[in-house]
Every structure is written in structure tokens, then in C-alpha cells.
Tab-separated table of C-alpha atoms and ligand atoms in Angstrom:
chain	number	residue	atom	x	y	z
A	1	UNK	CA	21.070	70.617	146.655
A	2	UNK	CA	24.006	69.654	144.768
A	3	UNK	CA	25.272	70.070	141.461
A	4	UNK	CA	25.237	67.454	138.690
A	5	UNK	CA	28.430	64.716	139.377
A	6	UNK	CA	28.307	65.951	142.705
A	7	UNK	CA	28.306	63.761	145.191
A	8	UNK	CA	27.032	64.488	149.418
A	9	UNK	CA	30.638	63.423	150.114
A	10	UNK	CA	32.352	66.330	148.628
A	11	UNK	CA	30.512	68.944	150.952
A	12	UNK	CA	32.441	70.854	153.785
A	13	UNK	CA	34.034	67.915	156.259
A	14	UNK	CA	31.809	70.145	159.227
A	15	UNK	CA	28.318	69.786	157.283
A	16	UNK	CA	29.100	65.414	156.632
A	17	UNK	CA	30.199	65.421	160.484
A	18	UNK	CA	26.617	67.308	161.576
A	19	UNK	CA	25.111	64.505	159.221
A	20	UNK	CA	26.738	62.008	160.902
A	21	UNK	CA	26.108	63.039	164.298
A	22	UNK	CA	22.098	63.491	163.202
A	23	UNK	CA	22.623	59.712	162.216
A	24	UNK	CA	23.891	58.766	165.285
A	25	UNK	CA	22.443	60.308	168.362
A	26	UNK	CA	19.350	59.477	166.361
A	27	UNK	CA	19.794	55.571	165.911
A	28	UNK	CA	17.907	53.170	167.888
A	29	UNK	CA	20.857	50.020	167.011
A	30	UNK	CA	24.130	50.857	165.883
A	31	UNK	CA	27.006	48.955	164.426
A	32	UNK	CA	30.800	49.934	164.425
A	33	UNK	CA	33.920	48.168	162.849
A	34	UNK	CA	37.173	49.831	163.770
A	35	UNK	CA	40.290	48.951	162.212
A	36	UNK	CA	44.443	49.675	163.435
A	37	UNK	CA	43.787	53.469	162.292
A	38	UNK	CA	41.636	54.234	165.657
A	39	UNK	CA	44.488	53.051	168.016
A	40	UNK	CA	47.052	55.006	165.499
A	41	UNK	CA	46.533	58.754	167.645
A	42	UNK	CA	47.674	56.070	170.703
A	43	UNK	CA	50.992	55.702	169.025
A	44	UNK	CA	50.147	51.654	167.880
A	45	UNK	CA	51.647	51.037	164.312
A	46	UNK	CA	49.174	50.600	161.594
A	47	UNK	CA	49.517	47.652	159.184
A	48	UNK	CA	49.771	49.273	155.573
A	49	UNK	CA	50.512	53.118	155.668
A	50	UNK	CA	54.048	54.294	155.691
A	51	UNK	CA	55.776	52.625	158.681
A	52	UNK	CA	53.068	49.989	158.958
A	53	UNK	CA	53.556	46.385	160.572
A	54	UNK	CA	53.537	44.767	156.930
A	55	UNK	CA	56.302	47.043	155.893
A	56	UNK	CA	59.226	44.904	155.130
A	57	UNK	CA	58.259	41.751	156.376
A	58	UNK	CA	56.236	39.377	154.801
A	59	UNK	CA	53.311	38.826	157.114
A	60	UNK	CA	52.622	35.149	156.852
A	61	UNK	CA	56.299	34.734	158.557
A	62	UNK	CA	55.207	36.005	161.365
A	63	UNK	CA	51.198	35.860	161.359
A	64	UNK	CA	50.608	32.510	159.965
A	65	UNK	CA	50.179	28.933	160.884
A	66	UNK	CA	53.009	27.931	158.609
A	67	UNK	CA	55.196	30.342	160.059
A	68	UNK	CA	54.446	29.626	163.318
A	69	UNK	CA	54.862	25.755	162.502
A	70	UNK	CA	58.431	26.635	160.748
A	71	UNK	CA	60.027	29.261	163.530
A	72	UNK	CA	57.544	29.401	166.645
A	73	UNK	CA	60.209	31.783	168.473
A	74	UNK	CA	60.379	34.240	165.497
A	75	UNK	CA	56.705	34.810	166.273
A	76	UNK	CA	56.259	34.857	169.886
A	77	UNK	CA	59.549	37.306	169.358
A	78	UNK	CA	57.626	39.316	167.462
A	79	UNK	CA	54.399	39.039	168.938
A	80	UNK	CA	55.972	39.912	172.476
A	81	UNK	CA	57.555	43.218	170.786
A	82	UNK	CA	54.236	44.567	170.307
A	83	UNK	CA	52.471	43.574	173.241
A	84	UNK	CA	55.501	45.170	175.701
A	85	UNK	CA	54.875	48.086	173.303
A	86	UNK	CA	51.230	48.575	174.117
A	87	UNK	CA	52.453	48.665	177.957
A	88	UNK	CA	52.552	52.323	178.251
A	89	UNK	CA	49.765	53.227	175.581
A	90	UNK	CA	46.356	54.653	176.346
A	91	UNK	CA	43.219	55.038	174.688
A	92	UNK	CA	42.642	58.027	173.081
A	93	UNK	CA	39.873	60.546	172.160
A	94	UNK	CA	38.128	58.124	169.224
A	95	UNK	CA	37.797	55.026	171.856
A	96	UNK	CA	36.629	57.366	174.499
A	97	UNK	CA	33.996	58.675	171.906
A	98	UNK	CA	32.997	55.238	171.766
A	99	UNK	CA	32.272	54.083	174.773
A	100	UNK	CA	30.120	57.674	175.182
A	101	UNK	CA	27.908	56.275	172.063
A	102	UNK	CA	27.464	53.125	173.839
A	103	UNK	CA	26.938	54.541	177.307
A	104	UNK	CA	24.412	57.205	176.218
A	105	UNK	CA	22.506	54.870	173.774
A	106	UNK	CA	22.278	51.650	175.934
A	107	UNK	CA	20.989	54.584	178.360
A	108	UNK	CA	17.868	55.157	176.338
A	109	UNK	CA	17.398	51.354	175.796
A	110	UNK	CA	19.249	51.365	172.414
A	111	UNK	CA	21.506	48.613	171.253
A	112	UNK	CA	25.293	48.917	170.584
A	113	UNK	CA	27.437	46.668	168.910
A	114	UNK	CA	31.452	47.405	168.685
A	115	UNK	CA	33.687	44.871	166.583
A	116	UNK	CA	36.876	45.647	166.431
A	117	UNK	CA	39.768	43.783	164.434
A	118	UNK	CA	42.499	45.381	166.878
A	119	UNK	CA	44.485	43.461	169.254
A	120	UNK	CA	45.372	45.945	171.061
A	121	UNK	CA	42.728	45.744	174.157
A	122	UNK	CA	42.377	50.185	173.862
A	123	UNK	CA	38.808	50.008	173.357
A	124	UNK	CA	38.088	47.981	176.878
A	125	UNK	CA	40.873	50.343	178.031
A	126	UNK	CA	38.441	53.160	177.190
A	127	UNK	CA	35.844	51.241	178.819
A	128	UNK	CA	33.672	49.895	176.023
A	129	UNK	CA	31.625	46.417	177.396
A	130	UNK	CA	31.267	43.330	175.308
A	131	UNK	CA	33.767	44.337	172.452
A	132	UNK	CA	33.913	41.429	169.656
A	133	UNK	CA	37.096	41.271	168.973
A	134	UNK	CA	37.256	39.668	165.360
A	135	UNK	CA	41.163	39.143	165.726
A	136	UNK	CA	41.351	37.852	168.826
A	137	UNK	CA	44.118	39.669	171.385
A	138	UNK	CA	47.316	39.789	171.671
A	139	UNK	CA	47.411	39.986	175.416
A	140	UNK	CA	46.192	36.121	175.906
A	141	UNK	CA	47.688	33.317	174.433
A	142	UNK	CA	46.216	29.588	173.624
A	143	UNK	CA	47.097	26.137	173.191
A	144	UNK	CA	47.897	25.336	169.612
A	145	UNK	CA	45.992	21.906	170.480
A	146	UNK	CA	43.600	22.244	173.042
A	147	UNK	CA	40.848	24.886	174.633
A	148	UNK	CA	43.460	26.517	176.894
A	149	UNK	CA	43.609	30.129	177.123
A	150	UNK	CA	45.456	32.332	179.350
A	151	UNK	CA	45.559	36.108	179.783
A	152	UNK	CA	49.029	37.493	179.643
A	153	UNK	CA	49.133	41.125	179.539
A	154	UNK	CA	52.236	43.155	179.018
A	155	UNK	CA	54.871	40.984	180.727
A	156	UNK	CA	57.445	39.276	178.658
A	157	UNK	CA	56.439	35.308	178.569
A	158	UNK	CA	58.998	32.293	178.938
A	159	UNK	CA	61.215	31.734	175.848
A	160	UNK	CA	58.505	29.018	174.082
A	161	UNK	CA	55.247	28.734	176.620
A	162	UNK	CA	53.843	25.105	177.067
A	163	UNK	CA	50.296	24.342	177.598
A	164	UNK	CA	49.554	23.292	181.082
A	165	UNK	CA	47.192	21.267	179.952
A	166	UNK	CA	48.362	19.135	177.383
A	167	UNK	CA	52.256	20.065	176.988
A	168	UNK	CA	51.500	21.288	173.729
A	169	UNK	CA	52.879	24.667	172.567
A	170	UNK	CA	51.233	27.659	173.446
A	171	UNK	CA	50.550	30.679	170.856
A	172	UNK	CA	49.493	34.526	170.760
A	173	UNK	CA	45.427	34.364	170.865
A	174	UNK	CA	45.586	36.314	167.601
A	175	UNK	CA	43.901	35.555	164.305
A	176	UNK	CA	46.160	34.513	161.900
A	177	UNK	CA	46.154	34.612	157.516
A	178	UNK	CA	44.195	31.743	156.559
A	179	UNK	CA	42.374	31.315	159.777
A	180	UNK	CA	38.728	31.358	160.890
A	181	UNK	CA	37.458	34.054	163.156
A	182	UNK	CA	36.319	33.302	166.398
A	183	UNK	CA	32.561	32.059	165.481
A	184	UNK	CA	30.506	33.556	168.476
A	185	UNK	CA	32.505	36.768	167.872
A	186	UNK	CA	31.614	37.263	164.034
A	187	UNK	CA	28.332	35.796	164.016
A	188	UNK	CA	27.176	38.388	166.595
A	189	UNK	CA	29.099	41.173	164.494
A	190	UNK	CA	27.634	39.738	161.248
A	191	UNK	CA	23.823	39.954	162.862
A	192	UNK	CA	24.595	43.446	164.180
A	193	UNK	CA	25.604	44.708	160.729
A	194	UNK	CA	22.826	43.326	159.201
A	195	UNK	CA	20.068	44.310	161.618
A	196	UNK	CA	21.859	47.658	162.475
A	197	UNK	CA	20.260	51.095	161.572
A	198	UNK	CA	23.745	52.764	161.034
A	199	UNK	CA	26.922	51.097	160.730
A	200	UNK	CA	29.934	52.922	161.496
A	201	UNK	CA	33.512	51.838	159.967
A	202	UNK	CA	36.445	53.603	161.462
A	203	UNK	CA	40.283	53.661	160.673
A	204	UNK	CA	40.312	50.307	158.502
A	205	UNK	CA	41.442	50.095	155.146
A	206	UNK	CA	38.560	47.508	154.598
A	207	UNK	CA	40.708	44.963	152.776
A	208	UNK	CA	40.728	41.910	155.147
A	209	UNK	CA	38.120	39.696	154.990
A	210	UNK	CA	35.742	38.510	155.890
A	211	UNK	CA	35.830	41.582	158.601
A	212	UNK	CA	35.796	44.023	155.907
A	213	UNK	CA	32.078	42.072	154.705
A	214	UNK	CA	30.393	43.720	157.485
A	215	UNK	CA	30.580	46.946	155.765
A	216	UNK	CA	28.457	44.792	152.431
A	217	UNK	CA	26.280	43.286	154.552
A	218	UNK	CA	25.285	46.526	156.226
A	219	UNK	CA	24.843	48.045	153.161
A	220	UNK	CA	22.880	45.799	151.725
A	221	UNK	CA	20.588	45.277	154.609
A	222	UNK	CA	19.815	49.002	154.199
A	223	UNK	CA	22.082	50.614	156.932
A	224	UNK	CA	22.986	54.029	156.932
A	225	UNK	CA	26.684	53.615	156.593
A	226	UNK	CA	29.654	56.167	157.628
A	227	UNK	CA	33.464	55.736	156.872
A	228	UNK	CA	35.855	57.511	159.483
A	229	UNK	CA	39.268	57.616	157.649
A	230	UNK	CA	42.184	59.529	156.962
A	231	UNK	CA	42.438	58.662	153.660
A	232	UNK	CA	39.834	56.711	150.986
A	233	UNK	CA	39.369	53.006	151.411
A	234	UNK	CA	38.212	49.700	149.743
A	235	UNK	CA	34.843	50.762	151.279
A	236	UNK	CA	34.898	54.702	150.397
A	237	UNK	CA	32.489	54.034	147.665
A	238	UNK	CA	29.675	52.093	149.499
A	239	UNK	CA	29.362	53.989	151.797
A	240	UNK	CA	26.763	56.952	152.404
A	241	UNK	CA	29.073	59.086	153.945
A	242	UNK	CA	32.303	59.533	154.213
A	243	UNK	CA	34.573	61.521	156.693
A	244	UNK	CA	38.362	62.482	156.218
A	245	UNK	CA	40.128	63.171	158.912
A	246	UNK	CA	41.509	61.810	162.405
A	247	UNK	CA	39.214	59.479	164.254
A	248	UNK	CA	40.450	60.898	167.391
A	249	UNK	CA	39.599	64.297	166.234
A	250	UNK	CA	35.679	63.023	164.302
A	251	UNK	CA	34.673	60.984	166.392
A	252	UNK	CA	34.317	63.123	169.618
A	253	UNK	CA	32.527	65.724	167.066
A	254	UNK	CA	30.058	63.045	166.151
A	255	UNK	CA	29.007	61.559	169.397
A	256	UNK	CA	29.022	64.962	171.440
B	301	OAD	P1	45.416	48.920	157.962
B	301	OAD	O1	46.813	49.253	158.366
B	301	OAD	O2	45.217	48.087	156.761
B	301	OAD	O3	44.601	50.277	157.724
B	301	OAD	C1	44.627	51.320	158.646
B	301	OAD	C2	43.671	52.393	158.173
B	301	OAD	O4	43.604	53.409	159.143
B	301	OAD	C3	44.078	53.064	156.854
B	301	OAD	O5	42.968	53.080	155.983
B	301	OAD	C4	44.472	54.497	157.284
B	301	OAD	O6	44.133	55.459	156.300
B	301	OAD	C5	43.615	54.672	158.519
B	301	OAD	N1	44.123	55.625	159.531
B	301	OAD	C6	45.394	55.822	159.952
B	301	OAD	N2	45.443	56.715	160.944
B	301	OAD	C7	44.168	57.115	161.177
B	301	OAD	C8	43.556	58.035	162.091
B	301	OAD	N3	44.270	58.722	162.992
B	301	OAD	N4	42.220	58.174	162.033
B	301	OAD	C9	41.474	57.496	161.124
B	301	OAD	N5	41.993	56.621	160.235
B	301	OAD	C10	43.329	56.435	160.267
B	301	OAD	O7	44.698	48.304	159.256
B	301	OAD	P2	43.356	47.408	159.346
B	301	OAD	O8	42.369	47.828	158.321
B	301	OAD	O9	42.939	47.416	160.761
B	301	OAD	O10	44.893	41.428	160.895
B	301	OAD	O11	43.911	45.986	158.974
B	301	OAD	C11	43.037	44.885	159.020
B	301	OAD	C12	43.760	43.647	159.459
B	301	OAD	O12	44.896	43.440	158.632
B	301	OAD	C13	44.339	43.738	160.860
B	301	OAD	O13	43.412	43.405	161.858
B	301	OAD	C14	45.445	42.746	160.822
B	301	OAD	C15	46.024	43.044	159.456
B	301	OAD	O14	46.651	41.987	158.820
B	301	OAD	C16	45.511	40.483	161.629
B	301	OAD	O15	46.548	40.679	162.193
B	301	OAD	C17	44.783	39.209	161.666
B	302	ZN	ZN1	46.769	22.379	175.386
């Protein structure tokens, strides 16, 4: 029972986490959308907290088609800075919670859907299978032109890469501002959200869209919806519940 103008989410943080995990372990589909805060425990650099990527820099110089079309070395520069940074970073406890949930429901025949708008590759690190990754990775590039793509991992690439294909310039794989996601990747998310019995958002402040839409659609399709987070988001308020606290230290509580 609670008290008038009190809402579920202002119970203890342990009673919302035992709700959660009766949610989950229970679900016969399930949905997740994890955002930069997930991979933050790792030691990866969130985008708009206190010493996040966007920090001094305006982003579309670096994470743009314009900018790449005024200074394509600024942003493979950049771009290769953070992928040698992910070189000696590991998953940690919230993608290995993950992969659990997907291990143990696919196990009893449920169905498991993780999109993810990291670049970062952590949650195949932690061995989830078929992630969706809504903003593409930074460890491949592509042709600015043509269908080539190439993984590149860790290892610092030539100063400007060429296509071997068509001689064209080559780019990070990575979803830019004012670019369309990859359409087989958000139209399986979008289905999943929509046809999901609980939908799961973790460490994303929920203002990039249309990624952030998953959460609405979910919602409105009736999902039971959960919000991992440090702090309160875009989404806080659509959601059923919602958790404050480390992903790497909820997420392990909810799945167990
Ligand atoms: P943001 O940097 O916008 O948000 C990170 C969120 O993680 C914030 O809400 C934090 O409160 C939360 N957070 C931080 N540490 C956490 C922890 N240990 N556990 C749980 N939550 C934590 O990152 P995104 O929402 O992922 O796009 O940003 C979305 C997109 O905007 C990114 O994919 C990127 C960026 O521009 C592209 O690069 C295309
Ligand atoms: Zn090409």
C-alpha cells in the first residue's frame, strides 16, 4: 500500500530491485536498450555527465557528416583515440548480467532482444549473441560511397583509409547526428519493444532519438518497463519502475 502522492518508485531501492527481478526471471520476451552508462563501471567516457565525450567539443565537429566532409582527419583522429582506448577495457558486471538473462531465458525457449546504442563492442565482449547495435561500432569502418565494410579493432589505421573498392574515403562505421540507423538493426529493436513483455532501459539518458522511442513504443504497447540509472532521465517518468543506482551493481541483483 502506499500513501496518497506516493508513488511505487519511492520505496526502498531493495524492494523495486525484488520487483524487477519478479519481472524478469518471469518474462517469456524481453527487451533491453542500454545506453554509454552500462560500459561507464568499464572505465568508457559517457557522453553528457561531468567529463562526458560532448564536454567541450561540439559534437557535430567530430560526429557529423559535415564535419567529416570539412576535416576527415580531425575525426578519424578522434575516432581512433577512443577505439585505442577501449583496447585494454573489459566488460563488467552489468554486461555479464546480460548475457546471464539471455542465456537462462533463451534456455527455457524465451526470446531476448539486446539493442544497444554503444560502440564500444563490451556487450559481445561479455558474450551476448545477436546484439543490434543502433549506432553502429566503432571498431569497423565503411566506405563513405559504397557497401564496403571492414573490421578494424584496436589498431591504429593509416593516416586517411581508402576504400579498396572504389578509392573512395573510408569512415568509422558509427552513426552519426543527422543520420539514419542501420534499418535491419532498428526495425528488429522497434518490433522487440513493441511485442516485448518487459522492456528494460539501462544507463541512457534517453534523449537521442529515435533510440530513445523504444522506451514509448514499449510503453505504449503495454510493456512492463524498468529504468536502470544513476540518476533520473528523459524516460524516468514513463516508466513503471525505476532503479537508482550502478548498473554494474543492479543488474547482477536482478538477473540472479
Ligand atoms: P549519455 O552520456 O547521454 O547518458 C549516460 C547515462 O548513463 C546518464 O543518464 C547517466 O546517469 C547514466 N550512468 C552513468 N553511469 C552509470 C552507471 N554506472 N550505471 C547506470 N547508469 C549510469 O549516453 P547515451 O544515453 O548512451 O550517439 O547517449 C546516447 C547517444 O548520444 C550515444 O549513443 C551517442 C551520443 O551522441 C552517437 O554517438 C551516435
Ligand atoms: Zn567504396
Amino acid at each position: 500500500m502506499q500513501e496518497a502522492g506516493q508513488t511505487v518508485n519511492d520505496l526502498p531501492l531493495d524492494d523495486l530491485i525484488a520487483q524487477a527481478r519478479q519481472l524478469v526471471t518471469h518474462a517469456s520476451s524481453l527487451c533491453v536498450l542500454t545506453g554509454a552508462g552500462i560500459s561507464a563501471e568499464s572505465g568508457v567516457p559517457t557522453y553528457r555527465g561531468s567529463g562526458g565525450l560532448w564536454r567541450g567539443i561540439d559534437a557535430g565537429d567530430v560526429a557529423s557528416p559535415e564535419g567529416f566532409r570539412c576535416d576527415p582527419q580531425r575525426v578519424w583522429q578522434w575516432h581512433n583515440e577512443r577505439r585505442m582506448a577501449l583496447k585494454d577495457v573489459r566488460p563488467n558486471a552489468g554486461h555479464q548480467a546480460l548475457a546471464r538473462l539471455q542465456r537462462a531465458l533463451e534456455a527455457r525457449g524465451g526470446r531476448f532482444v539486446l539493442a544497444t546504442q554503444n560502440v564500444d563492442g563490451l556487450h559481445q565482449a561479455a558474450g551476448s549473441r545477436s546484439v543490434l547495435e543502433l549506432h553502429g561500432s566503432i571498431l569497423a569502418s565503411r566506405c563513405s560511397v559504397c557497401d564496403e565494410r571492414r573490421e578494424i579493432g584496436f589498431e591504429p589505421v593509416a593516416d586517411l583509409p581508402r576504400c579498396p573498392k572504389c578509392g573512395r574515403l573510408m569512415r568509422p562505421a558509427i552513426v552519426w547526428f543527422g543520420e539514419m540507423l542501420p534499418e535491419d538493426a532498428w526495425l528488429a529493436a522497434a518490433e522487440a519493444a513493441a511485442t516485448g513483455e518487459v522492456f528494460l532501459t539501462v544507463g541512457t539518458s534517453a534523449v537521442v532519438y529515435p533510440a530513445a522511442g523504444l522506451i514509448e513504443i514499449a510503453a505504449g504497447a503495454g510493456a512492463r518497463t524498468i529504468e536502470v540509472n544513476l540518476e533520473p532521465t528523459a524516460a524516468s517518468t514513463r516508466v513503471g519502475l525505476a532503479l537508482r543506482g550502478k548498473a554494474g551493481d543492479i543488474l547482477p541483483q536482478i538477473v540472479e
